[in-house]
Short mmCIF file of C-alpha atoms and ligand atoms in Angstrom, two decimals:
data_model
loop_
_atom_site.label_atom_id
_atom_site.label_comp_id
_atom_site.label_asym_id
_atom_site.label_seq_id
_atom_site.Cartn_x
_atom_site.Cartn_y
_atom_site.Cartn_z
CA MET A 1136 3.08 -66.15 -38.40
CA LYS A 1137 5.75 -68.53 -39.33
CA ASN A 1138 7.78 -70.31 -36.48
CA ASP A 1139 11.20 -67.75 -36.68
CA ALA A 1140 13.67 -71.04 -37.04
CA LEU A 1141 11.36 -71.82 -40.53
CA SER A 1142 11.55 -67.95 -41.34
CA THR A 1143 15.40 -68.28 -41.12
CA ALA A 1144 15.86 -71.50 -43.08
CA LEU A 1145 13.16 -70.10 -45.85
CA SER A 1146 15.11 -66.89 -46.20
CA GLN A 1147 18.48 -68.91 -46.46
CA PHE A 1148 16.91 -71.29 -49.21
CA ASP A 1149 15.39 -68.11 -51.33
CA ASP A 1150 18.84 -66.72 -51.12
CA ALA A 1151 20.73 -69.60 -52.34
CA ALA A 1152 18.03 -70.21 -54.86
CA ASP A 1153 18.06 -66.79 -56.20
CA ARG A 1154 21.95 -67.46 -56.55
CA LEU A 1155 21.38 -70.56 -58.37
CA HIS A 1156 19.10 -68.64 -60.41
CA LEU A 1157 16.51 -71.65 -60.01
CA ASP A 1158 13.20 -71.67 -61.71
CA ASP A 1159 10.00 -71.52 -59.65
CA ASP A 1160 9.14 -75.04 -60.28
CA VAL A 1161 12.52 -76.27 -58.24
CA ARG A 1162 11.97 -73.58 -55.71
CA GLY A 1163 8.23 -75.19 -55.28
CA VAL A 1164 9.67 -78.56 -55.03
CA LEU A 1165 12.33 -77.69 -52.00
CA ARG A 1166 10.54 -75.18 -50.08
CA VAL A 1167 8.27 -77.61 -48.39
CA SER A 1168 8.63 -81.26 -46.82
CA LYS A 1169 8.10 -84.39 -48.47
CA ARG A 1170 6.43 -86.10 -45.75
CA GLU A 1171 5.04 -84.60 -42.24
CA LEU A 1172 3.84 -86.95 -39.86
CA SER A 1173 2.06 -85.60 -36.98
CA VAL A 1174 1.25 -87.89 -33.86
CA ASN A 1175 -0.66 -87.49 -30.81
CA PHE A 1176 -0.07 -90.28 -28.34
CA PRO A 1177 -0.74 -91.33 -24.98
CA VAL A 1178 1.44 -92.33 -22.13
CA ASN A 1179 0.65 -94.03 -18.86
CA MET A 1180 2.39 -91.54 -16.26
CA ASP A 1181 3.61 -92.80 -12.47
CA ASP A 1182 0.74 -91.62 -10.57
CA GLY A 1183 -1.73 -93.76 -12.50
CA SER A 1184 -2.67 -90.89 -15.28
CA ILE A 1185 -2.33 -90.47 -18.57
CA GLN A 1186 -1.24 -87.82 -20.67
CA VAL A 1187 -1.10 -86.96 -24.27
CA PHE A 1188 1.83 -85.98 -25.96
CA CYS A 1189 1.94 -84.40 -29.09
CA GLY A 1190 5.24 -85.44 -31.63
CA TYR A 1191 6.54 -85.16 -35.62
CA ARG A 1192 8.78 -86.44 -38.06
CA VAL A 1193 9.40 -84.36 -40.68
CA GLN A 1194 11.06 -85.65 -43.93
CA HIS A 1195 12.41 -82.33 -46.24
CA ASN A 1196 14.17 -84.05 -48.86
CA ILE A 1197 15.26 -87.50 -49.86
CA ALA A 1198 16.28 -86.67 -53.36
CA ARG A 1199 19.98 -87.88 -52.60
CA GLY A 1200 19.11 -91.00 -50.09
CA PRO A 1201 17.29 -91.90 -47.01
CA ALA A 1202 16.49 -89.41 -44.47
CA LYS A 1203 18.59 -88.33 -41.85
CA GLY A 1204 17.70 -86.20 -38.80
CA GLY A 1205 17.72 -85.85 -35.17
CA LEU A 1206 14.94 -86.14 -32.41
CA ARG A 1207 14.15 -83.62 -30.03
CA TYR A 1208 12.41 -83.65 -26.61
CA SER A 1209 11.70 -79.81 -25.65
CA PRO A 1210 8.41 -77.96 -24.63
CA HIS A 1211 9.41 -75.81 -27.88
CA VAL A 1212 9.16 -78.67 -30.51
CA SER A 1213 6.53 -77.05 -33.31
CA LEU A 1214 5.79 -78.50 -36.45
CA ASP A 1215 7.26 -75.63 -37.69
CA GLU A 1216 10.65 -75.71 -35.85
CA MET A 1217 10.67 -79.65 -37.00
CA ARG A 1218 10.45 -78.20 -40.88
CA ALA A 1219 13.46 -75.92 -40.63
CA LEU A 1220 15.71 -78.49 -38.67
CA ALA A 1221 14.74 -81.29 -41.52
CA MET A 1222 15.22 -78.69 -44.36
CA TRP A 1223 19.01 -77.45 -42.66
CA MET A 1224 19.36 -81.26 -42.34
CA THR A 1225 19.05 -82.08 -46.49
CA TRP A 1226 21.59 -79.08 -46.86
CA LYS A 1227 23.92 -80.02 -44.35
CA ALA A 1228 24.38 -83.87 -46.09
CA ALA A 1229 24.52 -82.09 -49.23
CA VAL A 1230 27.60 -79.74 -48.12
CA VAL A 1231 29.64 -83.09 -46.52
CA LYS A 1232 28.60 -85.20 -49.69
CA LEU A 1233 26.68 -87.69 -47.33
CA PRO A 1234 24.12 -89.84 -49.16
CA PHE A 1235 21.03 -88.94 -47.38
CA GLY A 1236 17.99 -86.70 -47.18
CA GLY A 1237 16.96 -84.40 -44.39
CA ALA A 1238 14.64 -84.93 -41.50
CA LYS A 1239 13.80 -84.17 -38.25
CA GLY A 1240 11.72 -85.18 -35.18
CA GLY A 1241 10.70 -84.01 -31.95
CA VAL A 1242 8.41 -84.58 -29.22
CA MET A 1243 6.67 -81.38 -27.16
CA VAL A 1244 7.87 -82.69 -23.90
CA ASP A 1245 10.32 -81.66 -21.24
CA PRO A 1246 12.15 -84.66 -20.65
CA ARG A 1247 13.51 -83.45 -17.06
CA ALA A 1248 10.06 -83.47 -15.86
CA LEU A 1249 9.82 -87.37 -16.59
CA SER A 1250 10.91 -90.35 -14.55
CA ALA A 1251 12.81 -92.66 -16.25
CA ALA A 1252 10.39 -95.36 -16.70
CA GLU A 1253 8.06 -92.64 -18.16
CA LEU A 1254 10.86 -91.51 -20.65
CA GLU A 1255 11.25 -94.96 -21.91
CA ASP A 1256 7.46 -95.20 -22.34
CA LEU A 1257 7.14 -92.45 -23.99
CA THR A 1258 10.21 -93.16 -26.52
CA ARG A 1259 9.02 -96.58 -27.33
CA ARG A 1260 5.15 -95.26 -28.26
CA TYR A 1261 7.03 -92.24 -30.21
CA ALA A 1262 8.76 -94.64 -31.71
CA THR A 1263 5.81 -97.13 -32.37
CA GLU A 1264 3.67 -94.14 -33.84
CA ILE A 1265 6.54 -93.03 -36.48
CA SER A 1266 7.61 -96.59 -37.34
CA ILE A 1267 5.49 -96.26 -39.99
CA ILE A 1268 7.78 -93.78 -42.12
CA ILE A 1269 11.30 -94.56 -40.34
CA GLY A 1270 13.59 -97.38 -41.16
CA GLN A 1271 17.18 -98.41 -41.99
CA SER A 1272 16.79 -97.65 -45.12
CA GLU A 1273 13.75 -95.42 -45.04
CA ASP A 1274 14.28 -92.65 -42.63
CA ILE A 1275 17.05 -92.88 -40.01
CA PRO A 1276 16.91 -90.84 -36.59
CA ALA A 1277 19.82 -89.80 -33.99
CA PRO A 1278 19.94 -87.68 -30.94
CA ASP A 1279 19.26 -84.09 -30.96
CA MET A 1280 18.38 -81.70 -27.90
CA GLY A 1281 16.92 -83.67 -24.82
CA THR A 1282 17.74 -87.01 -26.19
CA ASN A 1283 20.67 -89.17 -25.90
CA PRO A 1284 22.03 -92.74 -26.92
CA GLN A 1285 19.72 -94.51 -24.09
CA ILE A 1286 16.62 -92.88 -26.33
CA MET A 1287 18.36 -94.37 -29.32
CA ALA A 1288 18.57 -97.76 -27.62
CA TRP A 1289 14.74 -97.77 -27.09
CA ILE A 1290 14.03 -96.88 -30.01
CA MET A 1291 16.32 -99.43 -32.05
CA ASP A 1292 15.17 -102.07 -29.82
CA THR A 1293 11.52 -101.22 -30.07
CA ILE A 1294 11.61 -101.12 -34.27
CA SER A 1295 13.46 -104.50 -33.62
CA MET A 1296 10.46 -105.94 -31.34
CA HIS A 1297 8.10 -104.90 -34.21
CA LYS A 1298 9.96 -106.43 -36.38
CA GLY A 1299 10.92 -109.79 -34.53
CA HIS A 1300 14.94 -109.61 -35.65
CA THR A 1301 17.55 -106.73 -34.28
CA VAL A 1302 17.61 -103.67 -36.73
CA THR A 1303 20.54 -101.90 -35.48
CA GLY A 1304 20.47 -99.42 -38.36
CA VAL A 1305 17.63 -97.84 -37.91
CA VAL A 1306 18.37 -95.27 -35.65
CA THR A 1307 21.92 -93.81 -35.00
CA GLY A 1308 23.95 -92.31 -32.10
CA LYS A 1309 23.21 -95.79 -29.76
CA PRO A 1310 25.26 -97.00 -26.95
CA VAL A 1311 28.22 -99.34 -28.41
CA ALA A 1312 27.00 -101.96 -26.56
CA VAL A 1313 23.85 -102.28 -29.38
CA GLY A 1314 25.47 -101.00 -32.55
CA GLY A 1315 26.79 -97.77 -31.77
CA THR A 1316 30.09 -96.32 -33.11
CA LEU A 1317 33.07 -95.47 -31.07
CA GLY A 1318 33.34 -91.71 -31.00
CA ARG A 1319 29.42 -90.35 -31.81
CA VAL A 1320 29.29 -89.19 -28.63
CA GLU A 1321 31.88 -86.35 -29.22
CA ALA A 1322 31.16 -86.31 -33.10
CA THR A 1323 29.83 -82.97 -33.33
CA GLY A 1324 32.02 -80.97 -30.74
CA ARG A 1325 34.82 -82.79 -32.71
CA GLY A 1326 33.84 -81.51 -36.06
CA VAL A 1327 33.28 -78.21 -34.38
CA LEU A 1328 37.27 -78.84 -33.06
CA PHE A 1329 38.24 -80.07 -37.00
CA VAL A 1330 36.47 -77.25 -38.47
CA ILE A 1331 38.21 -74.89 -36.46
CA GLU A 1332 41.53 -76.23 -36.93
CA GLU A 1333 41.42 -76.15 -40.55
CA LEU A 1334 40.05 -72.26 -39.95
CA CYS A 1335 43.08 -71.38 -37.64
CA LYS A 1336 45.49 -72.85 -40.61
CA GLN A 1337 43.98 -71.02 -43.59
CA GLU A 1338 43.62 -67.88 -41.73
CA SER A 1339 47.37 -68.06 -39.96
CA ILE A 1340 45.69 -68.02 -36.49
CA ASN A 1341 47.44 -69.92 -33.56
CA LEU A 1342 44.93 -72.27 -32.17
CA GLU A 1343 46.96 -72.33 -28.88
CA GLY A 1344 45.79 -69.25 -26.75
CA SER A 1345 43.14 -68.27 -28.71
CA THR A 1346 39.66 -67.44 -26.79
CA VAL A 1347 36.57 -69.41 -26.92
CA ALA A 1348 32.84 -68.70 -25.54
CA ILE A 1349 30.34 -71.18 -25.82
CA GLN A 1350 26.43 -70.79 -25.39
CA GLY A 1351 24.83 -74.09 -24.43
CA PHE A 1352 26.87 -77.13 -22.57
CA GLY A 1353 25.53 -79.99 -23.55
CA ASN A 1354 26.14 -82.57 -26.29
CA VAL A 1355 27.45 -80.08 -28.06
CA GLY A 1356 28.85 -77.33 -26.25
CA SER A 1357 31.05 -79.50 -23.82
CA VAL A 1358 32.47 -81.72 -26.18
CA ALA A 1359 33.63 -78.67 -27.96
CA ALA A 1360 34.49 -76.79 -24.97
CA ASN A 1361 37.12 -80.15 -23.55
CA LEU A 1362 38.68 -80.87 -26.99
CA LEU A 1363 39.24 -77.17 -27.84
CA ARG A 1364 40.86 -76.97 -24.31
CA ARG A 1365 42.83 -79.72 -24.87
CA ALA A 1366 43.86 -78.48 -27.96
CA GLY A 1367 45.47 -75.43 -26.20
CA ALA A 1368 42.58 -72.95 -26.38
CA ARG A 1369 41.34 -70.89 -23.48
CA VAL A 1370 37.74 -71.42 -22.87
CA VAL A 1371 36.49 -68.04 -20.95
CA ALA A 1372 33.05 -68.86 -20.97
CA VAL A 1373 30.46 -71.26 -21.00
CA SER A 1374 26.31 -71.12 -20.53
CA ASP A 1375 23.48 -73.28 -20.03
CA ARG A 1376 19.76 -72.55 -19.77
CA SER A 1377 20.52 -71.24 -16.31
CA GLY A 1378 23.15 -69.01 -17.53
CA GLY A 1379 26.68 -68.59 -17.50
CA VAL A 1380 30.43 -69.01 -16.13
CA TYR A 1381 33.55 -66.70 -17.01
CA ASP A 1382 37.22 -67.22 -16.30
CA GLY A 1383 38.94 -64.89 -18.14
CA GLY A 1384 42.34 -67.14 -17.59
CA GLY A 1385 40.12 -70.10 -19.00
CA LEU A 1386 37.45 -72.22 -16.92
CA ASP A 1387 38.35 -75.87 -15.98
CA VAL A 1388 36.21 -77.55 -18.38
CA ASP A 1389 36.93 -80.85 -17.03
CA SER A 1390 35.42 -80.06 -13.49
CA LEU A 1391 32.45 -78.25 -15.35
CA VAL A 1392 31.31 -81.47 -16.72
CA GLU A 1393 31.42 -83.10 -13.72
CA HIS A 1394 29.66 -80.60 -12.28
CA ARG A 1395 26.71 -80.56 -13.96
CA LYS A 1396 25.80 -83.80 -14.35
CA ALA A 1397 24.31 -83.07 -10.71
CA LYS A 1398 23.56 -79.09 -10.89
CA PRO A 1399 23.28 -75.96 -13.05
CA LEU A 1400 26.16 -74.41 -14.25
CA VAL A 1401 25.42 -71.16 -12.26
CA GLU A 1402 25.69 -73.19 -8.75
CA CYS A 1403 29.52 -73.96 -9.81
CA SER A 1404 31.55 -71.92 -7.17
CA GLY A 1405 34.91 -70.41 -7.70
CA VAL A 1406 34.27 -68.81 -11.02
CA ASP A 1407 32.36 -65.59 -11.96
CA LYS A 1408 28.55 -65.56 -12.87
CA ILE A 1409 27.70 -64.23 -16.21
CA THR A 1410 24.44 -63.93 -18.57
CA ASN A 1411 23.79 -65.74 -21.56
CA ALA A 1412 23.53 -62.43 -23.25
CA GLU A 1413 26.77 -61.12 -22.01
CA VAL A 1414 28.34 -64.69 -23.20
CA LEU A 1415 27.73 -63.56 -26.79
CA GLY A 1416 29.08 -60.33 -26.63
CA LEU A 1417 32.54 -61.29 -25.03
CA PRO A 1418 35.65 -59.91 -26.88
CA VAL A 1419 37.00 -63.43 -27.84
CA ASP A 1420 38.30 -65.18 -30.89
CA PHE A 1421 35.59 -67.95 -30.95
CA LEU A 1422 32.27 -67.53 -30.48
CA ILE A 1423 30.49 -71.21 -30.82
CA PRO A 1424 26.50 -70.89 -30.60
CA ALA A 1425 25.79 -74.63 -29.13
CA ALA A 1426 22.48 -74.26 -27.72
CA LEU A 1427 18.97 -73.26 -29.53
CA GLU A 1428 18.02 -71.79 -32.48
CA GLY A 1429 17.35 -67.47 -33.15
CA GLN A 1430 19.93 -66.85 -30.45
CA ILE A 1431 22.17 -64.33 -32.33
CA THR A 1432 20.04 -61.51 -33.82
CA SER A 1433 19.51 -58.20 -35.58
CA GLN A 1434 18.95 -56.83 -31.81
CA ASN A 1435 22.17 -58.30 -30.49
CA ALA A 1436 24.36 -58.92 -33.81
CA GLY A 1437 26.09 -55.47 -32.95
CA ASP A 1438 27.10 -56.62 -29.38
CA VAL A 1439 29.06 -59.62 -30.83
CA ARG A 1440 32.78 -58.78 -30.18
CA ALA A 1441 34.18 -62.29 -31.60
CA ARG A 1442 36.32 -62.99 -34.62
CA PHE A 1443 34.29 -66.00 -35.57
CA ILE A 1444 31.12 -67.41 -35.10
CA VAL A 1445 31.51 -70.84 -35.45
CA GLU A 1446 27.83 -72.65 -35.37
CA GLY A 1447 27.32 -75.38 -33.33
CA ALA A 1448 23.35 -74.89 -32.91
CA ASN A 1449 20.86 -75.39 -35.93
CA GLY A 1450 20.32 -71.78 -36.99
CA PRO A 1451 21.24 -69.96 -34.18
CA THR A 1452 21.91 -66.57 -36.27
CA THR A 1453 19.26 -64.89 -38.18
CA PRO A 1454 19.25 -63.63 -41.50
CA GLY A 1455 19.32 -59.78 -40.15
CA ALA A 1456 22.21 -60.86 -38.06
CA ASP A 1457 24.46 -62.54 -40.56
CA ARG A 1458 23.77 -59.01 -42.67
CA ILE A 1459 25.11 -57.15 -39.69
CA LEU A 1460 27.85 -59.53 -38.90
CA GLU A 1461 29.02 -59.69 -42.33
CA GLU A 1462 29.11 -55.29 -42.50
CA ARG A 1463 31.01 -55.81 -39.31
CA GLY A 1464 33.62 -58.27 -40.48
CA VAL A 1465 32.73 -60.91 -38.41
CA THR A 1466 32.59 -64.40 -40.15
CA ILE A 1467 30.09 -67.05 -39.64
CA VAL A 1468 31.22 -70.87 -40.12
CA PRO A 1469 27.48 -71.90 -40.75
CA ASP A 1470 26.10 -74.75 -38.95
CA ILE A 1471 25.36 -76.77 -41.84
CA LEU A 1472 29.08 -77.22 -41.84
CA ALA A 1473 30.23 -76.28 -38.66
CA ASN A 1474 28.35 -78.88 -36.91
CA ALA A 1475 28.19 -81.73 -39.47
CA GLY A 1476 30.45 -84.00 -37.72
CA GLY A 1477 27.17 -85.37 -35.96
CA VAL A 1478 25.74 -86.77 -39.10
CA ILE A 1479 29.12 -87.41 -40.47
CA VAL A 1480 29.62 -89.97 -37.58
CA SER A 1481 26.11 -91.29 -37.87
CA TYR A 1482 26.88 -91.81 -41.37
CA PHE A 1483 29.79 -94.04 -40.33
CA GLU A 1484 27.35 -95.78 -38.07
CA TRP A 1485 24.67 -96.55 -40.17
CA VAL A 1486 27.52 -97.80 -42.60
CA GLN A 1487 29.10 -99.99 -40.03
CA ASP A 1488 25.17 -101.75 -38.91
CA LEU A 1489 24.69 -102.32 -42.22
CA GLN A 1490 28.13 -104.26 -42.77
CA PHE A 1491 28.30 -106.12 -39.35
CA TYR A 1492 31.82 -104.77 -38.92
CA PHE A 1493 33.11 -102.38 -36.81
CA TRP A 1494 36.34 -99.98 -37.21
CA GLU A 1495 38.72 -98.52 -34.41
CA GLU A 1496 38.09 -94.98 -32.96
CA ASP A 1497 40.99 -93.83 -34.50
CA GLU A 1498 39.76 -94.81 -38.20
CA VAL A 1499 36.57 -92.98 -37.25
CA ASN A 1500 38.17 -89.74 -36.20
CA ASP A 1501 40.42 -90.14 -38.98
CA ARG A 1502 37.88 -90.10 -41.21
CA LEU A 1503 35.45 -87.07 -39.79
CA ARG A 1504 38.49 -85.14 -40.18
CA LYS A 1505 38.88 -86.12 -43.85
CA VAL A 1506 35.12 -85.56 -44.73
CA ILE A 1507 34.53 -81.98 -42.26
CA THR A 1508 37.98 -80.74 -43.52
CA ARG A 1509 37.28 -80.94 -47.52
CA ALA A 1510 33.90 -79.89 -46.89
CA TYR A 1511 35.24 -76.81 -45.16
CA ARG A 1512 37.58 -76.18 -48.01
CA GLU A 1513 35.37 -76.72 -50.54
CA VAL A 1514 32.82 -73.71 -49.04
CA ALA A 1515 35.88 -71.63 -48.09
CA ALA A 1516 37.11 -71.91 -51.72
CA ALA A 1517 33.71 -70.85 -52.91
CA ALA A 1518 33.25 -68.24 -50.42
CA GLU A 1519 36.86 -66.91 -52.25
CA ARG A 1520 35.46 -67.48 -55.62
CA ASP A 1521 32.07 -66.01 -55.49
CA GLY A 1522 33.24 -62.90 -52.78
CA VAL A 1523 30.13 -64.25 -50.71
CA THR A 1524 29.52 -65.40 -46.90
CA MET A 1525 30.83 -68.65 -45.77
CA ARG A 1526 26.85 -69.57 -45.22
CA GLN A 1527 25.93 -68.12 -48.75
CA ALA A 1528 28.45 -70.20 -50.27
CA ALA A 1529 27.40 -73.38 -48.11
CA MET A 1530 23.79 -73.39 -48.71
CA ALA A 1531 24.96 -72.72 -52.66
CA LEU A 1532 26.75 -76.03 -52.92
CA GLY A 1533 23.96 -77.91 -50.98
CA VAL A 1534 21.06 -76.69 -52.31
CA GLY A 1535 23.14 -76.95 -55.55
CA ARG A 1536 24.00 -80.88 -55.01
CA VAL A 1537 20.31 -81.44 -54.33
CA VAL A 1538 18.62 -80.11 -57.08
CA GLU A 1539 21.30 -81.80 -59.17
CA ALA A 1540 19.82 -84.86 -57.57
CA THR A 1541 16.20 -84.07 -58.45
CA LEU A 1542 16.71 -83.02 -61.87
CA ILE A 1543 18.86 -85.98 -62.98
CA ARG A 1544 15.62 -88.40 -61.32
CA GLY A 1545 13.20 -86.46 -62.76
CA ILE A 1546 9.47 -85.83 -61.39
CA TYR A 1547 7.70 -88.95 -60.94
CA PRO A 1548 5.67 -89.82 -62.92
P1 NAD B 1485 21.82 -80.82 -25.27
O1 NAD B 1485 20.39 -80.88 -24.79
O2 NAD B 1485 23.02 -81.77 -25.15
O3 NAD B 1485 22.30 -79.44 -25.20
C1 NAD B 1485 21.53 -78.23 -24.72
C2 NAD B 1485 22.38 -77.08 -24.19
O4 NAD B 1485 22.08 -75.63 -24.55
C3 NAD B 1485 22.39 -77.38 -22.45
O5 NAD B 1485 23.34 -77.46 -22.10
C4 NAD B 1485 21.03 -76.57 -22.25
O6 NAD B 1485 21.10 -76.28 -20.62
C5 NAD B 1485 21.66 -75.33 -23.12
N1 NAD B 1485 20.44 -74.79 -23.35
C6 NAD B 1485 18.92 -74.69 -23.53
N2 NAD B 1485 18.21 -73.77 -23.49
C7 NAD B 1485 19.04 -72.59 -23.36
C8 NAD B 1485 18.96 -71.25 -23.38
N3 NAD B 1485 17.92 -70.56 -23.89
N4 NAD B 1485 20.21 -70.28 -23.58
C9 NAD B 1485 21.14 -71.00 -23.14
N5 NAD B 1485 21.50 -72.64 -23.35
C10 NAD B 1485 20.62 -73.00 -23.52
O7 NAD B 1485 21.39 -80.60 -26.95
P2 NAD B 1485 22.88 -80.86 -28.01
O8 NAD B 1485 22.71 -81.90 -28.72
O9 NAD B 1485 24.09 -80.14 -27.38
O10 NAD B 1485 22.37 -79.64 -29.05
C11 NAD B 1485 22.47 -78.21 -29.12
C12 NAD B 1485 22.36 -77.50 -30.27
O11 NAD B 1485 23.46 -78.42 -31.26
C13 NAD B 1485 20.76 -77.91 -31.04
O12 NAD B 1485 21.22 -76.75 -31.80
C14 NAD B 1485 20.97 -79.06 -32.11
O13 NAD B 1485 20.12 -78.99 -32.88
C15 NAD B 1485 22.75 -79.19 -32.36
N6 NAD B 1485 23.17 -80.12 -32.87
C16 NAD B 1485 23.14 -80.70 -32.27
C17 NAD B 1485 24.01 -82.70 -32.65
C18 NAD B 1485 24.42 -83.76 -32.15
O14 NAD B 1485 24.80 -84.50 -32.50
N7 NAD B 1485 23.90 -83.73 -30.76
C19 NAD B 1485 24.33 -82.49 -33.92
C20 NAD B 1485 24.04 -81.53 -34.65
C21 NAD B 1485 23.62 -80.13 -34.38
#
């Protein structure tokens, strides 16, 4: 059986292809990845042993520009998961009109089980293995689950050592000291905030005093929590893989961020504990899944009591759940729009690297707001016009733009 994420991605694509009346030839091109690299590579471990790790880099499509997409370190990484995530990256770049194709990579590893030296060695060896297909004009990785700016710096350094000169544009999400951009760490969470602000404007909702529950308290979830709280929303629940914490009056997000640096959320004192399943069922204005794929399924979609789901994670909602939620009147702002802040600011970082000219943080954030708000309005208008969900509208826009590029370029030779 196919990986669930891949089934979801393909089902969403097929639905968009039907709506766009795509012929079988074009569907055939876009349903599969353009390039898939699997690598098995050895790493010297601290105890003197050698361990072999398995990793991937998948480029789904490059019709609109160089491939772009994150790198995931997780024991659950699989080729099918990479295929799904790479495909979503293609549509995401097209929805927000970035000149990129889609890619994704990852290593099957629990990074928390490695020492710092092992993590660096694994990263440098993996970067070397995939260096045959990545590059600043070819395919530009970025952080995703389990990876961070330090890991991006090691990748940049490794590729630069091979070239004999510094190539900052080969990867984004780097520390600012080595060609990173201001605002990248917060970009995905800030994009979620901007999308919610625009949604509030369109739906005449007051963000101040609205309630929020977030599943996942990593890069995306914790930044979104922080920014939403600062914007006046009440973040009543957040969770990580250990479970969740709840406070109906609003959580102190700053102290949770501090706490999480050393310990799992459930070990936090002074707040009620709640399970991940309960987080998804809270009666809030905004539910933000910001952890893994396949969290809201046809089994638990009936329990969702949020008015809006804003997808910080990639692929958190299955097609079965989509149908149930639509019937129940829950509006979903889909991943390829809601979490595009990360790739948008990655694009800004890449542009700055290529020009050796760096922007102020305000400029980064203003441009992010402009790009993601424009995309939100386009998707919302298309959904309204065609009487479809925001996911269907976003998919039709994204897939449509990739089809257009594919057909204009023609099939080589
Ligand atoms: P991260 O590694 O920083 O954090 C992941 C969080 O999810 C952690 O708090 C972890 O404990 C939690 N988690 C893991 N398994 C869980 C489970 N079974 N139940 C509940 N929580 C669980 O990752 P991230 O970068 O924040 O990415 C989160 C999601 O957002 C992923 O789907 C990723 O693809 C997507 N995303 C990330 C970015 C980015 O810029 N980092 C951009 C777009 C989309």
